[in-house]
Amino acid sequence: MRHLIDIQQLSREDISRLIETALDIIENPGRYSEVCRHKKLATLFFEPSTRTRLSFEAAMYELGGDVLGFSESNSSSAAKGESVSDTARTVGCYADIIAMRHPKEGAPLVASRTAGVPVINAGDGGHNHPTQTLADLLTIYREKGSFNNLTIGCCGDLKFGRTVHSLISAMSRYENVKFVLISPEELKVPKYIKTDVLEANNIPYIESTSLEDNIGKLDILYMTRVQRERFFNEADYLRLKDSYVLTPEKLKAAKADLSVMHPLPRVNEISVAVDDDPRACYFKQVLNGKYMRMALILKLLEVAV
Amino acid sequence: MIIGQIKDGIVLDHITAGKSPEIYQILCLDKLDCTIATIQNAESLKMGRKDIIKIGKVIDINFDVLGYIDPGITVNVIRDGKLAKRERLTLPERVTDIIKCKNPRCISSVEQELRQEFRLADRERKIYRCIYCDSEAKKQI
């Protein structure tokens, strides 16, 4: 049984094949429109999400499949105290594949042990979000044509920003990749990402608190939101939420072929005025996410096209 | 000081000096009804000083627990006065229900009867991480 819990489970070859499938879906959507007929995707979202849940649902519908599930824990048996393990085992009796978002880190791994069907981690707390990374990778590939020779700036909440952790893990496997990690002191990348991923793979990186000082070096700028739901203390959130705001003014110092990415939702860390800049890629990421989720569902369900 | 030979039992050798009380406690040796000798600060060519525990009975020992607490230990199993088996412990790849994850955001903090599992992330630096949330084990037991 294959699952996707952590982006590290996918080899470079796996990612290349997923990208090939996604590109083929983009070119030939008609070929894929019925391939998951009579298959059901369960979306178990114990935490609110618009983008990821709808993206999974749209992906399954575009493959001709069906969708069932819930979008908040209050409307699930978790509200009655049921364990993740039991919920997954139950849902595995109804669905062919599960996409799970849960506020507790490691919940999808627990689910994968009992579900009896493939489980996709659709975000577990501040830990991992591998399908967002797949969306990011397709975006990088379509914008840059390659994953090599890139300087990637990650800016904002790098402590709880699970999309950043997964992206760093995924990109650290390619050649001549460098990272510029821009965050307030309190929201720096966790130590284990630096030691186990960056340093273990000899990836050059610098840490900085200044976006302005570094924007000119970057091929990709990956902005993130400071997430209210990750803070135990509201005062800390309010103090840090506006640490970085990308504006057209700041973009003047950037390369002409910079790609500005953001996992969305955005609050105010990217000015709306940036949306019309050709370097803004964050809405392309949304679309790419659906294609990569389609490719992933096909892979995990072992559907041949 | 003379401590008698064991006929059937276990000798835990090359214990880091000072660690024998902790090992005594973890292995619940106080619950056994056989002879037990704890030797502290014995001279050792290899280690300078070491502790030794002699147990006058062959018991089941969780090598993962022992290897996690003190990976240099040698376990000698004695039968009929002869060395029947010798095992040099190393840090185990996985430890289950030995360390508890301290991350309040981890699923292991709430999920019913979920076992606490840690994987060895860095043998050189003896770092274990929770398999669910990747949090580093804060301290040894």
PDB file of C-alpha atoms in Angstrom, chain B residues 7-138:
ATOM      1  CA  LYS B   7      26.986 -19.996  37.335  1.00  0.00           C
ATOM      2  CA  ASP B   8      23.880 -18.907  35.455  1.00  0.00           C
ATOM      3  CA  GLY B   9      23.170 -15.262  34.940  1.00  0.00           C
ATOM      4  CA  ILE B  10      24.024 -12.043  33.171  1.00  0.00           C
ATOM      5  CA  VAL B  11      26.967  -9.678  33.491  1.00  0.00           C
ATOM      6  CA  LEU B  12      26.454  -6.165  32.203  1.00  0.00           C
ATOM      7  CA  ASP B  13      29.965  -4.893  31.581  1.00  0.00           C
ATOM      8  CA  HIS B  14      31.413  -1.610  30.325  1.00  0.00           C
ATOM      9  CA  ILE B  15      28.644   0.478  31.848  1.00  0.00           C
ATOM     10  CA  THR B  16      29.601   4.144  31.847  1.00  0.00           C
ATOM     11  CA  ALA B  17      30.830   4.945  35.363  1.00  0.00           C
ATOM     12  CA  GLY B  18      27.943   6.273  37.440  1.00  0.00           C
ATOM     13  CA  LYS B  19      25.164   4.865  35.255  1.00  0.00           C
ATOM     14  CA  SER B  20      24.613   1.570  37.069  1.00  0.00           C
ATOM     15  CA  PRO B  21      21.981   2.932  39.532  1.00  0.00           C
ATOM     16  CA  GLU B  22      19.893   4.186  36.588  1.00  0.00           C
ATOM     17  CA  ILE B  23      20.182   0.844  34.793  1.00  0.00           C
ATOM     18  CA  TYR B  24      19.355  -1.011  38.007  1.00  0.00           C
ATOM     19  CA  GLN B  25      16.186   1.011  38.254  1.00  0.00           C
ATOM     20  CA  ILE B  26      15.179   0.802  34.573  1.00  0.00           C
ATOM     21  CA  LEU B  27      15.602  -2.983  34.483  1.00  0.00           C
ATOM     22  CA  CYS B  28      13.627  -3.249  37.764  1.00  0.00           C
ATOM     23  CA  LEU B  29      16.380  -5.383  39.277  1.00  0.00           C
ATOM     24  CA  ASP B  30      15.009  -4.656  42.752  1.00  0.00           C
ATOM     25  CA  LYS B  31      12.070  -6.913  41.854  1.00  0.00           C
ATOM     26  CA  LEU B  32      14.278  -9.981  41.300  1.00  0.00           C
ATOM     27  CA  ASP B  33      14.809 -12.604  44.003  1.00  0.00           C
ATOM     28  CA  CYS B  34      18.359 -13.568  42.932  1.00  0.00           C
ATOM     29  CA  THR B  35      21.785 -12.281  43.904  1.00  0.00           C
ATOM     30  CA  ILE B  36      22.706  -8.990  42.273  1.00  0.00           C
ATOM     31  CA  ALA B  37      26.056  -7.254  42.558  1.00  0.00           C
ATOM     32  CA  THR B  38      26.595  -3.678  41.452  1.00  0.00           C
ATOM     33  CA  ILE B  39      30.208  -2.610  41.097  1.00  0.00           C
ATOM     34  CA  GLN B  40      30.830   1.084  40.666  1.00  0.00           C
ATOM     35  CA  ASN B  41      33.987   2.828  39.477  1.00  0.00           C
ATOM     36  CA  ALA B  42      35.848  -0.378  38.665  1.00  0.00           C
ATOM     37  CA  GLU B  43      39.185   0.123  36.933  1.00  0.00           C
ATOM     38  CA  SER B  44      39.063  -0.408  33.184  1.00  0.00           C
ATOM     39  CA  LEU B  45      41.879  -0.339  30.645  1.00  0.00           C
ATOM     40  CA  LYS B  46      39.473   0.749  27.918  1.00  0.00           C
ATOM     41  CA  MET B  47      37.302   3.191  29.839  1.00  0.00           C
ATOM     42  CA  GLY B  48      39.377   4.306  32.805  1.00  0.00           C
ATOM     43  CA  ARG B  49      36.454   3.720  35.144  1.00  0.00           C
ATOM     44  CA  LYS B  50      33.344   1.652  34.546  1.00  0.00           C
ATOM     45  CA  ASP B  51      30.380   0.113  36.342  1.00  0.00           C
ATOM     46  CA  ILE B  52      29.429  -3.565  36.229  1.00  0.00           C
ATOM     47  CA  ILE B  53      26.180  -5.280  37.199  1.00  0.00           C
ATOM     48  CA  LYS B  54      26.100  -9.027  37.847  1.00  0.00           C
ATOM     49  CA  ILE B  55      22.698 -10.709  37.945  1.00  0.00           C
ATOM     50  CA  GLY B  56      22.498 -14.251  39.325  1.00  0.00           C
ATOM     51  CA  LYS B  57      19.763 -15.348  36.947  1.00  0.00           C
ATOM     52  CA  VAL B  58      19.198 -15.274  33.175  1.00  0.00           C
ATOM     53  CA  ILE B  59      16.438 -12.730  32.618  1.00  0.00           C
ATOM     54  CA  ASP B  60      14.881 -11.152  29.529  1.00  0.00           C
ATOM     55  CA  ILE B  61      16.469  -7.790  28.949  1.00  0.00           C
ATOM     56  CA  ASN B  62      15.159  -5.146  26.586  1.00  0.00           C
ATOM     57  CA  PHE B  63      18.371  -4.432  24.660  1.00  0.00           C
ATOM     58  CA  ASP B  64      16.788  -1.382  23.010  1.00  0.00           C
ATOM     59  CA  VAL B  65      16.257   0.276  26.376  1.00  0.00           C
ATOM     60  CA  LEU B  66      19.752  -0.601  27.507  1.00  0.00           C
ATOM     61  CA  GLY B  67      21.334   0.433  24.198  1.00  0.00           C
ATOM     62  CA  TYR B  68      19.504   3.746  24.327  1.00  0.00           C
ATOM     63  CA  ILE B  69      20.600   4.552  27.889  1.00  0.00           C
ATOM     64  CA  ASP B  70      24.211   3.472  27.503  1.00  0.00           C
ATOM     65  CA  PRO B  71      25.190   2.179  24.034  1.00  0.00           C
ATOM     66  CA  GLY B  72      28.652   0.943  25.058  1.00  0.00           C
ATOM     67  CA  ILE B  73      27.430  -1.820  27.367  1.00  0.00           C
ATOM     68  CA  THR B  74      28.502  -5.431  26.825  1.00  0.00           C
ATOM     69  CA  VAL B  75      25.923  -8.047  27.801  1.00  0.00           C
ATOM     70  CA  ASN B  76      27.459 -11.419  28.778  1.00  0.00           C
ATOM     71  CA  VAL B  77      25.098 -14.351  29.274  1.00  0.00           C
ATOM     72  CA  ILE B  78      26.607 -17.045  31.506  1.00  0.00           C
ATOM     73  CA  ARG B  79      25.334 -20.629  31.534  1.00  0.00           C
ATOM     74  CA  ASP B  80      26.923 -23.408  33.609  1.00  0.00           C
ATOM     75  CA  GLY B  81      29.722 -21.051  34.516  1.00  0.00           C
ATOM     76  CA  LYS B  82      30.666 -20.446  30.870  1.00  0.00           C
ATOM     77  CA  LEU B  83      30.129 -17.536  28.538  1.00  0.00           C
ATOM     78  CA  ALA B  84      27.153 -18.582  26.379  1.00  0.00           C
ATOM     79  CA  LYS B  85      26.572 -15.314  24.521  1.00  0.00           C
ATOM     80  CA  ARG B  86      28.123 -11.871  24.310  1.00  0.00           C
ATOM     81  CA  GLU B  87      26.448  -8.856  22.779  1.00  0.00           C
ATOM     82  CA  ARG B  88      27.894  -5.379  22.442  1.00  0.00           C
ATOM     83  CA  LEU B  89      25.062  -2.888  22.420  1.00  0.00           C
ATOM     84  CA  THR B  90      24.708   0.015  20.048  1.00  0.00           C
ATOM     85  CA  LEU B  91      22.105   2.759  19.762  1.00  0.00           C
ATOM     86  CA  PRO B  92      18.920   1.088  18.480  1.00  0.00           C
ATOM     87  CA  GLU B  93      17.434   2.328  15.196  1.00  0.00           C
ATOM     88  CA  ARG B  94      14.003   2.617  16.828  1.00  0.00           C
ATOM     89  CA  VAL B  95      12.860   2.880  20.420  1.00  0.00           C
ATOM     90  CA  THR B  96       9.279   2.265  21.446  1.00  0.00           C
ATOM     91  CA  ASP B  97       7.657   3.485  24.656  1.00  0.00           C
ATOM     92  CA  ILE B  98      10.994   4.537  26.139  1.00  0.00           C
ATOM     93  CA  ILE B  99      10.929   8.266  25.387  1.00  0.00           C
ATOM     94  CA  LYS B 100       7.795  10.414  25.427  1.00  0.00           C
ATOM     95  CA  CYS B 101       7.211  13.132  22.830  1.00  0.00           C
ATOM     96  CA  LYS B 102       6.979  16.524  24.511  1.00  0.00           C
ATOM     97  CA  ASN B 103       5.456  18.324  21.517  1.00  0.00           C
ATOM     98  CA  PRO B 104       1.881  19.328  22.442  1.00  0.00           C
ATOM     99  CA  ARG B 105       1.034  19.497  18.723  1.00  0.00           C
ATOM    100  CA  CYS B 106       2.015  15.849  18.160  1.00  0.00           C
ATOM    101  CA  ILE B 107      -0.721  13.267  17.539  1.00  0.00           C
ATOM    102  CA  SER B 108       0.938  11.067  20.176  1.00  0.00           C
ATOM    103  CA  SER B 109      -0.182  13.591  22.818  1.00  0.00           C
ATOM    104  CA  VAL B 110      -3.867  12.778  22.210  1.00  0.00           C
ATOM    105  CA  GLU B 111      -4.348   9.557  20.249  1.00  0.00           C
ATOM    106  CA  GLN B 112      -5.658   6.684  22.351  1.00  0.00           C
ATOM    107  CA  GLU B 113      -3.053   4.007  23.158  1.00  0.00           C
ATOM    108  CA  LEU B 114      -0.659   5.220  20.478  1.00  0.00           C
ATOM    109  CA  ARG B 115       2.833   3.900  21.181  1.00  0.00           C
ATOM    110  CA  GLN B 116       5.604   6.441  21.568  1.00  0.00           C
ATOM    111  CA  GLU B 117       8.030   5.698  18.748  1.00  0.00           C
ATOM    112  CA  PHE B 118      11.314   7.432  18.055  1.00  0.00           C
ATOM    113  CA  ARG B 119      13.815   6.824  15.247  1.00  0.00           C
ATOM    114  CA  LEU B 120      17.547   7.361  15.390  1.00  0.00           C
ATOM    115  CA  ALA B 121      18.072  10.453  13.226  1.00  0.00           C
ATOM    116  CA  ASP B 122      21.776  11.026  13.872  1.00  0.00           C
ATOM    117  CA  ARG B 123      23.905   8.221  15.335  1.00  0.00           C
ATOM    118  CA  GLU B 124      26.959  10.432  15.792  1.00  0.00           C
ATOM    119  CA  ARG B 125      25.086  13.042  17.817  1.00  0.00           C
ATOM    120  CA  LYS B 126      22.744  10.457  19.405  1.00  0.00           C
ATOM    121  CA  ILE B 127      19.645  12.302  18.259  1.00  0.00           C
ATOM    122  CA  TYR B 128      16.273  10.593  18.258  1.00  0.00           C
ATOM    123  CA  ARG B 129      13.193  12.052  16.612  1.00  0.00           C
ATOM    124  CA  CYS B 130       9.514  11.300  17.073  1.00  0.00           C
ATOM    125  CA  ILE B 131       8.287   9.342  14.035  1.00  0.00           C
ATOM    126  CA  TYR B 132       5.033  11.333  14.031  1.00  0.00           C
ATOM    127  CA  CYS B 133       6.147  14.957  14.360  1.00  0.00           C
ATOM    128  CA  ASP B 134       9.968  14.815  13.939  1.00  0.00           C
ATOM    129  CA  SER B 135      10.507  16.546  17.300  1.00  0.00           C
ATOM    130  CA  GLU B 136      13.878  15.829  18.848  1.00  0.00           C
ATOM    131  CA  ALA B 137      13.858  13.763  22.037  1.00  0.00           C
ATOM    132  CA  LYS B 138      14.619  16.298  24.747  1.00  0.00           C
TER     133      LYS B 138
END
